[in-house]
mmCIF file of C-alpha atoms and ligand atoms in Angstrom:
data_model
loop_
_atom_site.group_PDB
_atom_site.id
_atom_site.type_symbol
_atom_site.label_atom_id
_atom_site.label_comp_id
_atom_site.label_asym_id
_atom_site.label_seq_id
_atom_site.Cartn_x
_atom_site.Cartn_y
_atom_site.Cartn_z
ATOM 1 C CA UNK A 173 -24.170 36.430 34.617
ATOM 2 C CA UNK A 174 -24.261 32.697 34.955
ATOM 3 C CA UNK A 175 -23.281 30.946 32.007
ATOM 4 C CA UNK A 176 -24.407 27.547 30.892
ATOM 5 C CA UNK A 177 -23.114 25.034 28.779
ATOM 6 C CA UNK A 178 -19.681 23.279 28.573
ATOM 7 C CA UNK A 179 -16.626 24.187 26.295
ATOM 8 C CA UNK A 180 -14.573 21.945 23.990
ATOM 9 C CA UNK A 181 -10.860 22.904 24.089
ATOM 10 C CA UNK A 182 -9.167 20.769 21.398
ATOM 11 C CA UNK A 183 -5.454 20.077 22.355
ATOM 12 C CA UNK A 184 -6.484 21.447 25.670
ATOM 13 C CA UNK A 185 -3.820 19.506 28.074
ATOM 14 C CA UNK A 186 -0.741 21.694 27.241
ATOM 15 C CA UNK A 187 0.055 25.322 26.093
ATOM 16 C CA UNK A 188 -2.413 27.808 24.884
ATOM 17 C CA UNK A 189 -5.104 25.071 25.127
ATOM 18 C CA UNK A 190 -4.267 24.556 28.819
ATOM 19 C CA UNK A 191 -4.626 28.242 29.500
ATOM 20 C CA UNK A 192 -8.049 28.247 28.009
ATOM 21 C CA UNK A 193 -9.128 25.698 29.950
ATOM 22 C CA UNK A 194 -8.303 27.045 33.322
ATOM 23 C CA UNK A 195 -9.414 30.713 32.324
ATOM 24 C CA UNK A 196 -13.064 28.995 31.395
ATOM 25 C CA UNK A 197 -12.909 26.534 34.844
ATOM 26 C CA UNK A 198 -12.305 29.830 36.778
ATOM 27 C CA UNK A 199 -15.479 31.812 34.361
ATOM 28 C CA UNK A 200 -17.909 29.248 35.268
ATOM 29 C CA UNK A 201 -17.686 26.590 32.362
ATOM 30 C CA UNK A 202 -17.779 23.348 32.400
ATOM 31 C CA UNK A 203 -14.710 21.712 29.694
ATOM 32 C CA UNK A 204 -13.864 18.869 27.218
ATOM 33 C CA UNK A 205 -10.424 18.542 27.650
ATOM 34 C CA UNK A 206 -8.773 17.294 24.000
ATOM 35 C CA UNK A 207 -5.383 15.798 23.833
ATOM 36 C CA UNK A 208 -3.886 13.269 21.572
ATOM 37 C CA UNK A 209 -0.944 11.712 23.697
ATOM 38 C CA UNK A 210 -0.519 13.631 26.730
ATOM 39 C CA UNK A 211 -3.060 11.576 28.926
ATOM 40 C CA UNK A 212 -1.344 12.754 31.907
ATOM 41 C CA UNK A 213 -1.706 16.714 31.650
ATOM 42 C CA UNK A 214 -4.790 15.985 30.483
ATOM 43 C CA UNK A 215 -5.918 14.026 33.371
ATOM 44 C CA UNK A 216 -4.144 16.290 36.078
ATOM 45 C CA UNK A 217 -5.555 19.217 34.718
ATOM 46 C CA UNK A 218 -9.487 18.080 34.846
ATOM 47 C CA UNK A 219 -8.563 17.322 38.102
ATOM 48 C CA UNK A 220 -7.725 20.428 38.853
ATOM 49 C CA UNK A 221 -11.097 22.006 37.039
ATOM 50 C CA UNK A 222 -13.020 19.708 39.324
ATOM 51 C CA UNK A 223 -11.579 20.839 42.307
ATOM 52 C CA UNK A 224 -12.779 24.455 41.397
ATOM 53 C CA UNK A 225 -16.532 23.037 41.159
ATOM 54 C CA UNK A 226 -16.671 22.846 37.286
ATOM 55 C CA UNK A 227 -17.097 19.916 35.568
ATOM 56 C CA UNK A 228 -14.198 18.187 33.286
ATOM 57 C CA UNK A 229 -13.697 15.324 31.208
ATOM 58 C CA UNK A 230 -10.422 14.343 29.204
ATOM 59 C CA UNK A 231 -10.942 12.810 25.625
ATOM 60 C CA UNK A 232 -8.389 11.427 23.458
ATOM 61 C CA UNK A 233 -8.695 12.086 19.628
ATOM 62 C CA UNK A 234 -6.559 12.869 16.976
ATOM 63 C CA UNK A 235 -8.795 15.822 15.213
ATOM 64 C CA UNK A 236 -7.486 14.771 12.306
ATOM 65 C CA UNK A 237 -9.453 11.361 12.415
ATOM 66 C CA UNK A 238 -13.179 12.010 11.597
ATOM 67 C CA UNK A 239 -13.853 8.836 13.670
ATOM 68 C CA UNK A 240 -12.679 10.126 16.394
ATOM 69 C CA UNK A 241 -13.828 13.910 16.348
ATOM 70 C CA UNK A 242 -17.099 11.995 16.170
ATOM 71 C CA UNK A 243 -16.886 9.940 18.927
ATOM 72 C CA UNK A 244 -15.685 12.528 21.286
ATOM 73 C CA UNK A 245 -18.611 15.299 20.306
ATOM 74 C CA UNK A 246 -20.320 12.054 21.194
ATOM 75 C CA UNK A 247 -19.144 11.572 24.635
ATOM 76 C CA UNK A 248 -19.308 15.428 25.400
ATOM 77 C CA UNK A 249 -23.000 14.656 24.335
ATOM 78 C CA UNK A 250 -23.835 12.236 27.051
ATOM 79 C CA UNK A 251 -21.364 13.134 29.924
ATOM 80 C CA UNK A 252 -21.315 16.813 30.016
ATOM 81 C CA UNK A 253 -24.294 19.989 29.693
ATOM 82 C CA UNK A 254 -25.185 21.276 26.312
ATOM 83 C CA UNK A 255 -22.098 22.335 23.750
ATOM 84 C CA UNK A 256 -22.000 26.014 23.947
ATOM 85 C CA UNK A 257 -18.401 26.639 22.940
ATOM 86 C CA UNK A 258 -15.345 25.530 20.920
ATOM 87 C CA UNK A 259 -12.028 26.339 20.800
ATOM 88 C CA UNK A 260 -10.495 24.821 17.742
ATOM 89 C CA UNK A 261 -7.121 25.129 19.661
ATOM 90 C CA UNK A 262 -5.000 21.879 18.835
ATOM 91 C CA UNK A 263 -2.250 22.623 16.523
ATOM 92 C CA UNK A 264 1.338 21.014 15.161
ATOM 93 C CA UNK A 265 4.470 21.978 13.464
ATOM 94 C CA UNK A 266 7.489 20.264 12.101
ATOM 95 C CA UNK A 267 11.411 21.179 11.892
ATOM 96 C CA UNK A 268 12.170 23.861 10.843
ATOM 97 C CA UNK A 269 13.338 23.729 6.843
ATOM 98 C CA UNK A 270 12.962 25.141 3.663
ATOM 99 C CA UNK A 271 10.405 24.727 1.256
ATOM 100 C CA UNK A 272 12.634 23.024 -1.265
ATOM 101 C CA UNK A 273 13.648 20.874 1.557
ATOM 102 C CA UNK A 274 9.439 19.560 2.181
ATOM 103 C CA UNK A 275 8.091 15.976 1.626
ATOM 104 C CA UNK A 276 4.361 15.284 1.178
ATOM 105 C CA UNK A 277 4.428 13.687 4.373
ATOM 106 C CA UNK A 278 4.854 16.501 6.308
ATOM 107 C CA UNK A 279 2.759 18.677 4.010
ATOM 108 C CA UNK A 280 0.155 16.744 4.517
ATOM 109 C CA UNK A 281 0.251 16.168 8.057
ATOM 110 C CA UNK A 282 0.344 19.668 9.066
ATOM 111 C CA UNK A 283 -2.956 20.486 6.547
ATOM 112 C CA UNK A 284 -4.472 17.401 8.427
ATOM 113 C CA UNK A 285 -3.806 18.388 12.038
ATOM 114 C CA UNK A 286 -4.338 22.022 11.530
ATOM 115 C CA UNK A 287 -7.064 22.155 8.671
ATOM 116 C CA UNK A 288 -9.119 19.078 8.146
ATOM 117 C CA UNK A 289 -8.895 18.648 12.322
ATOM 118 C CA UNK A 290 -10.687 22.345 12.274
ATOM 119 C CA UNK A 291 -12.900 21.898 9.596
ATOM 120 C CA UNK A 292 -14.317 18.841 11.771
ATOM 121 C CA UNK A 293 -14.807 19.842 14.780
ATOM 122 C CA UNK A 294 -16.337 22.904 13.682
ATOM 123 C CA UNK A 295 -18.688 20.521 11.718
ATOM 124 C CA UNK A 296 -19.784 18.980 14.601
ATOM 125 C CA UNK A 297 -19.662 21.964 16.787
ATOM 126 C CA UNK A 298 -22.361 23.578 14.357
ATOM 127 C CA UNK A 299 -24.475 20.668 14.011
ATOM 128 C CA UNK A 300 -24.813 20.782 17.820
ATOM 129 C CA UNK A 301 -25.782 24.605 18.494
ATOM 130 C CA UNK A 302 -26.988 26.028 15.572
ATOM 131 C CA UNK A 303 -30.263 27.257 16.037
ATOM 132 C CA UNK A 304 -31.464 25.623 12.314
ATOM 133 C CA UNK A 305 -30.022 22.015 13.610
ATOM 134 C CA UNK A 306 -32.435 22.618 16.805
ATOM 135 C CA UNK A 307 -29.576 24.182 19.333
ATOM 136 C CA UNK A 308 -29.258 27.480 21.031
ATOM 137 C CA UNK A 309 -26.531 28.847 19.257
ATOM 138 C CA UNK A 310 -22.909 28.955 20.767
ATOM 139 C CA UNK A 311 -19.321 30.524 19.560
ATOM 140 C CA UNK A 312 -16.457 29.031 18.039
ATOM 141 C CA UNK A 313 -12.727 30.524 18.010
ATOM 142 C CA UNK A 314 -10.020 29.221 15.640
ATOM 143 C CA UNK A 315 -6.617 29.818 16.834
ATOM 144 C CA UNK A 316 -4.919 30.441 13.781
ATOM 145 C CA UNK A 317 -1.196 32.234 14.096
ATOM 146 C CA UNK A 318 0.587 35.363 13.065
ATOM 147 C CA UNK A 319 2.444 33.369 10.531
ATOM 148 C CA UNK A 320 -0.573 33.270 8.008
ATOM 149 C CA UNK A 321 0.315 36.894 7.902
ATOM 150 C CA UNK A 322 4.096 36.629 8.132
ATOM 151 C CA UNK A 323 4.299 33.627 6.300
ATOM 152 C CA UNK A 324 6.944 32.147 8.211
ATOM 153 C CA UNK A 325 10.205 31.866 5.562
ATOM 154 C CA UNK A 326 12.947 29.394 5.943
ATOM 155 C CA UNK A 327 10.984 27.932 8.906
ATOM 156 C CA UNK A 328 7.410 26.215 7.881
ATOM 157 C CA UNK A 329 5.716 27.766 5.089
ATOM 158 C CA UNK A 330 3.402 24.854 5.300
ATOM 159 C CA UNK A 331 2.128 25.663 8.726
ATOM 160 C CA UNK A 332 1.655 29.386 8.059
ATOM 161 C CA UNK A 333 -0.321 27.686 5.254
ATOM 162 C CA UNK A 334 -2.314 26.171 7.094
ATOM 163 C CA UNK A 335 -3.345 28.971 9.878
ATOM 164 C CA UNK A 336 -3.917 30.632 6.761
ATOM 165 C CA UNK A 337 -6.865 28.357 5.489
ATOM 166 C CA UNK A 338 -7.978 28.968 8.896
ATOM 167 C CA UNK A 339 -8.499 32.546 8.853
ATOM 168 C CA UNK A 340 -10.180 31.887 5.344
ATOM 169 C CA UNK A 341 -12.365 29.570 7.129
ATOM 170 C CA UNK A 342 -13.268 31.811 9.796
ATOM 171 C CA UNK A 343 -14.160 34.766 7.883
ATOM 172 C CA UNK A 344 -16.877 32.344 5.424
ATOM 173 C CA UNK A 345 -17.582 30.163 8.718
ATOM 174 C CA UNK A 346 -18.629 33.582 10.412
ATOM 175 C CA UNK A 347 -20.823 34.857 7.843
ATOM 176 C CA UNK A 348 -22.797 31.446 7.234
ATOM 177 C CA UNK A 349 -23.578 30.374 10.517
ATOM 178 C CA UNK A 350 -24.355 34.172 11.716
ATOM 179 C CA UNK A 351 -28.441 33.672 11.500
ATOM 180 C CA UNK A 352 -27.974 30.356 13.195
ATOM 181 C CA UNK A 353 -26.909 32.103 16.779
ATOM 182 C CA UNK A 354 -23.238 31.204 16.100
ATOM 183 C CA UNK A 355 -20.361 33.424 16.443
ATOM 184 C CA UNK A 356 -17.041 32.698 14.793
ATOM 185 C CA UNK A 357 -13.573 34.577 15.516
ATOM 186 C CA UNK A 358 -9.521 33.635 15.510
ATOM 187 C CA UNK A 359 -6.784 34.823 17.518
ATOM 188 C CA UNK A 360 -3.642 34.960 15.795
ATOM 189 C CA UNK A 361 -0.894 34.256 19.032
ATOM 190 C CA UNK A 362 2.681 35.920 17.970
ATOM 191 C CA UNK A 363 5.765 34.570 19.848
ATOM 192 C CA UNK A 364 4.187 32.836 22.489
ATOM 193 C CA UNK A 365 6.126 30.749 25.636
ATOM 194 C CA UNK A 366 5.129 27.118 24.914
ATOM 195 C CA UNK A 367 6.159 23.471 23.832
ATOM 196 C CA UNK A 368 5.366 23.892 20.261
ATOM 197 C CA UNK A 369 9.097 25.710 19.300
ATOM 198 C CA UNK A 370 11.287 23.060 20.644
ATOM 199 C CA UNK A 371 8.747 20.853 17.741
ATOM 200 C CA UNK A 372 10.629 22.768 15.162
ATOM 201 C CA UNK A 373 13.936 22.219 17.060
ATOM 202 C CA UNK A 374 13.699 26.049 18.789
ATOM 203 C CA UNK A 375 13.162 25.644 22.063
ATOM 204 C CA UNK A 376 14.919 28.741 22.526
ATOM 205 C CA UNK A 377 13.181 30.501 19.226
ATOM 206 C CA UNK A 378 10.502 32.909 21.529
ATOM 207 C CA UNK A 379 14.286 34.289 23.319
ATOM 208 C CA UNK A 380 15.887 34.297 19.908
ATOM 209 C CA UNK A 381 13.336 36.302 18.119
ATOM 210 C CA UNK A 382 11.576 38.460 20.651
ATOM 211 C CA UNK A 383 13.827 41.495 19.546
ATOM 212 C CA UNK A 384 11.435 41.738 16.524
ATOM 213 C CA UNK A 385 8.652 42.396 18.785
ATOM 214 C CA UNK A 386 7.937 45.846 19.755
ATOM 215 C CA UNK A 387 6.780 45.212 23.122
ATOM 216 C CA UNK A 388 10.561 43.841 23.343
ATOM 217 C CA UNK A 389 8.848 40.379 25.137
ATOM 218 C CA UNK A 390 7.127 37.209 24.079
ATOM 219 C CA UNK A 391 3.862 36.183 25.491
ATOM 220 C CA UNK A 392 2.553 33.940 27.713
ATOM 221 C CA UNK A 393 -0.013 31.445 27.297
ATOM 222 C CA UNK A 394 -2.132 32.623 29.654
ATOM 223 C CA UNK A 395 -1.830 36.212 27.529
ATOM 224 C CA UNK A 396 -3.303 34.262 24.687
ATOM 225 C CA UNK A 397 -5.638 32.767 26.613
ATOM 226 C CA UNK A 398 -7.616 35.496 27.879
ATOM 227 C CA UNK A 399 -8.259 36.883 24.538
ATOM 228 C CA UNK A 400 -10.187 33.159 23.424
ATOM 229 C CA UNK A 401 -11.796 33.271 26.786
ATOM 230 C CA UNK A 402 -13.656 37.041 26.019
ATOM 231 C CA UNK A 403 -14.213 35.788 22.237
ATOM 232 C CA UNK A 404 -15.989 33.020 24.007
ATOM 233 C CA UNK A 405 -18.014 35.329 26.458
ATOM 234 C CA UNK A 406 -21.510 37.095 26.042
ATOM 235 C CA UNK A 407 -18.718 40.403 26.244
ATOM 236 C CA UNK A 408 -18.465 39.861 23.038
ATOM 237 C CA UNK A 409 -21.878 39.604 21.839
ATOM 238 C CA UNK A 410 -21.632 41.533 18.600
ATOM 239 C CA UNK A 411 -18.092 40.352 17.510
ATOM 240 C CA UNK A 412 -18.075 37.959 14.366
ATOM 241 C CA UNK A 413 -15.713 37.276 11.582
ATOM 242 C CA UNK A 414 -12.371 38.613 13.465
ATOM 243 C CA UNK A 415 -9.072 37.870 13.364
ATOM 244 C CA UNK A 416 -7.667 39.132 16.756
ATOM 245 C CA UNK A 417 -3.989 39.244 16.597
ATOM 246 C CA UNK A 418 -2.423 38.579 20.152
ATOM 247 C CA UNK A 419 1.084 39.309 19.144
ATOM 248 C CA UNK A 420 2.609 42.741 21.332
ATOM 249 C CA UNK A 421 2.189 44.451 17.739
ATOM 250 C CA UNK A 422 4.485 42.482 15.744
HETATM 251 P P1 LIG B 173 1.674 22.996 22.302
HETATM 252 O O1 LIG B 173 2.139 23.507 23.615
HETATM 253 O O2 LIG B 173 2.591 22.186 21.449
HETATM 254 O O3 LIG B 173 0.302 22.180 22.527
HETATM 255 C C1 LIG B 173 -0.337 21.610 21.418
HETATM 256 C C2 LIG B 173 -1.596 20.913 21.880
HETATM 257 O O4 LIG B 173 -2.231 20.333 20.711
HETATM 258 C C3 LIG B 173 -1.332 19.779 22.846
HETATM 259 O O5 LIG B 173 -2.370 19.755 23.800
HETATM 260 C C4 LIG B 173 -1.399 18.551 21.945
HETATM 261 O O6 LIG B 173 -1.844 17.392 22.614
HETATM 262 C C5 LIG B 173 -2.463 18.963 20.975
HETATM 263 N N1 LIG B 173 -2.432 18.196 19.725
HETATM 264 C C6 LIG B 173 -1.412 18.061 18.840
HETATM 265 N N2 LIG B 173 -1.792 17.280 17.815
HETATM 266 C C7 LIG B 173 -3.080 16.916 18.065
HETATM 267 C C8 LIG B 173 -4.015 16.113 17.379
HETATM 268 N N3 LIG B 173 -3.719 15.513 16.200
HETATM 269 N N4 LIG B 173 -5.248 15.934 17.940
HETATM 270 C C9 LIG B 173 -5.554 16.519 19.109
HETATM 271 N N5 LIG B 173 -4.712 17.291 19.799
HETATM 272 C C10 LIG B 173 -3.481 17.493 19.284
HETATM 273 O O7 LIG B 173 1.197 24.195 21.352
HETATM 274 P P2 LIG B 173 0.709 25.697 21.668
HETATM 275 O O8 LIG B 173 1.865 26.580 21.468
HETATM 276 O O9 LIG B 173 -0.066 25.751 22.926
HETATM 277 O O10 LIG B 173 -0.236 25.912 20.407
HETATM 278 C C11 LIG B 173 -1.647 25.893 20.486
HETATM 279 C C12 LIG B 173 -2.186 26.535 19.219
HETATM 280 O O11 LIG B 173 -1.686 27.879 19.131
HETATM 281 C C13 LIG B 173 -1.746 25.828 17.935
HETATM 282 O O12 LIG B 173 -2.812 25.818 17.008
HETATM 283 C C14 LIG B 173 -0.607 26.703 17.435
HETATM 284 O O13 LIG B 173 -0.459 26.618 16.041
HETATM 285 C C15 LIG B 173 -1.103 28.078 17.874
HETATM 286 N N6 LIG B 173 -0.041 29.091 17.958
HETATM 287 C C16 LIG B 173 0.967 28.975 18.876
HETATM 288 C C17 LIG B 173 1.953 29.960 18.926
HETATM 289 C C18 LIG B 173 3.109 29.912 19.892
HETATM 290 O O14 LIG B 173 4.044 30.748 19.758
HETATM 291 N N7 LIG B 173 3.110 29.011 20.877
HETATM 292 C C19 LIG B 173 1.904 31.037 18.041
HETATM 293 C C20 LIG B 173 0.865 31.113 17.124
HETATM 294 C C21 LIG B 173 -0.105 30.137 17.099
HETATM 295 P P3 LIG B 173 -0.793 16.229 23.097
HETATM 296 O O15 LIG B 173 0.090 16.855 24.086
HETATM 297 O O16 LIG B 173 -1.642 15.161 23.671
HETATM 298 O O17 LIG B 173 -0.091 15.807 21.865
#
């Protein structure tokens, strides 16, 4: 089936977002790679898109900024085919503490990152395919975390907090922009192999806590990543409103 239309992947240089983005190069999409400091994965890896035909553009924005989110659904506009996907993929945590132990600040941050920087880009996302707003429809997937379930004690309540606006978000998200030829899912990654635990002050936290999972392992990115990539694909035409966890049943 050829597929048309390009993909945003916010916080798309590293990690899960990473994975996505090569997983879509290799289906056929073209990408808009998001990052807010890490110019050089960023760069490297539409370099590597490229070189497998697609085509790839890096875009610095904190998602958190509506200026930016704005200018960057711009750009994607003029330099790259029709928005037919987003993966509302960029995501941050702080050290790990206890809730008596939280400032606003970091409060704050984390809901701004993880919840406004959603809510935005979804915004704009549905302004540009929804069938009412004169598009041709499209998908979204949050990627929200097994910690809105868990809740994530004497680590970061805050962030499990915030992935768990964003499974509220998908499930209304779903249902209102269903008759406008959108889609809207989650995955909800477990103990996954990436940067984000040593941002807590874990780096070793996947090793540390991957007795608790029943497949006895953590997963990989790429794991992850296949699961936004068939939420993304026509395969899963009829699939709205779901929160996929991705976890090896924990
Ligand atoms: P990661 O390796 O730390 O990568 C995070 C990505 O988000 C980077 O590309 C980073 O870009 C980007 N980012 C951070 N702040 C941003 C901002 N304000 N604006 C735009 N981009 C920003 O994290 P990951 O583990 O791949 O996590 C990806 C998503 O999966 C997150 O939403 C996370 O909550 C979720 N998740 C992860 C796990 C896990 O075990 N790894 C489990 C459950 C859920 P720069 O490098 O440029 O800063």
């Amino acid at each position: 089936m050829t597929i048309k239309g390009s993909v945003l992947v916010t916080g798309g240089s590293r990690g899960i977002g990473a994975a996505c983005v090569r997983l879509l190069a290799r289906d056929g999409y073209d990408v808009a790679i998001n990052y807010a400091r890490s110019a050089d994965a960023a760069d490297k890896l539409a370099a590597e898109v490229i070189a497998l035909g697609r085509q790839a553009i890096p875009i610095k924005a904190d998602v958190g900024c509506e200026a930016d989110v704005t200018d960057m659904f711009n750009r994607i506009d003029k330099e790259l085919p029709p928005l037919a996907g987003l993966v509302n993929n960029a995501g941050i945590l702080f050290e790990k503490a206890r809730l008596a132990d939280f400032g606003a600040d970091r409060i704050n941050e984390t809901l701004r990152v993880n919840v406004t920087g959603s809510f935005l880009c979804a915004r704009e996302a549905v302004r540009r395919m929804s069938t009412t707003h004169g598009g041709s429809g499209g998908v979204i997937v949050n990627v929200s975390s097994a910690a809105a379930r868990i809740g994530s004690p004497n680590e970061f309540i805050d962030y499990a907090a915030s992935k768990g606006a964003i499974d509220a978000m998908t499930l209304g998200l779903s249902k209102e922009v269903a008759a406008d030829g959108i889609r809207v899912n989650a995955v909800r990654p477990g103990l996954i192999h990436t940067d984000i635990h040593a941002s807590s002050g874990q780096p070793d936290r996947v090793e540390r806590l991957q007795a608790q999972v029943p497949m006895g392992r953590g997963g990989s990115a790429e794991e992850v990543a296949e699961a936004i990539v068939w939420l993304l694909s026509p395969a899963a035409s009829y699939v709205n409103g779901l929160l996929l966890d991705v976890t090896g049943g924990r």
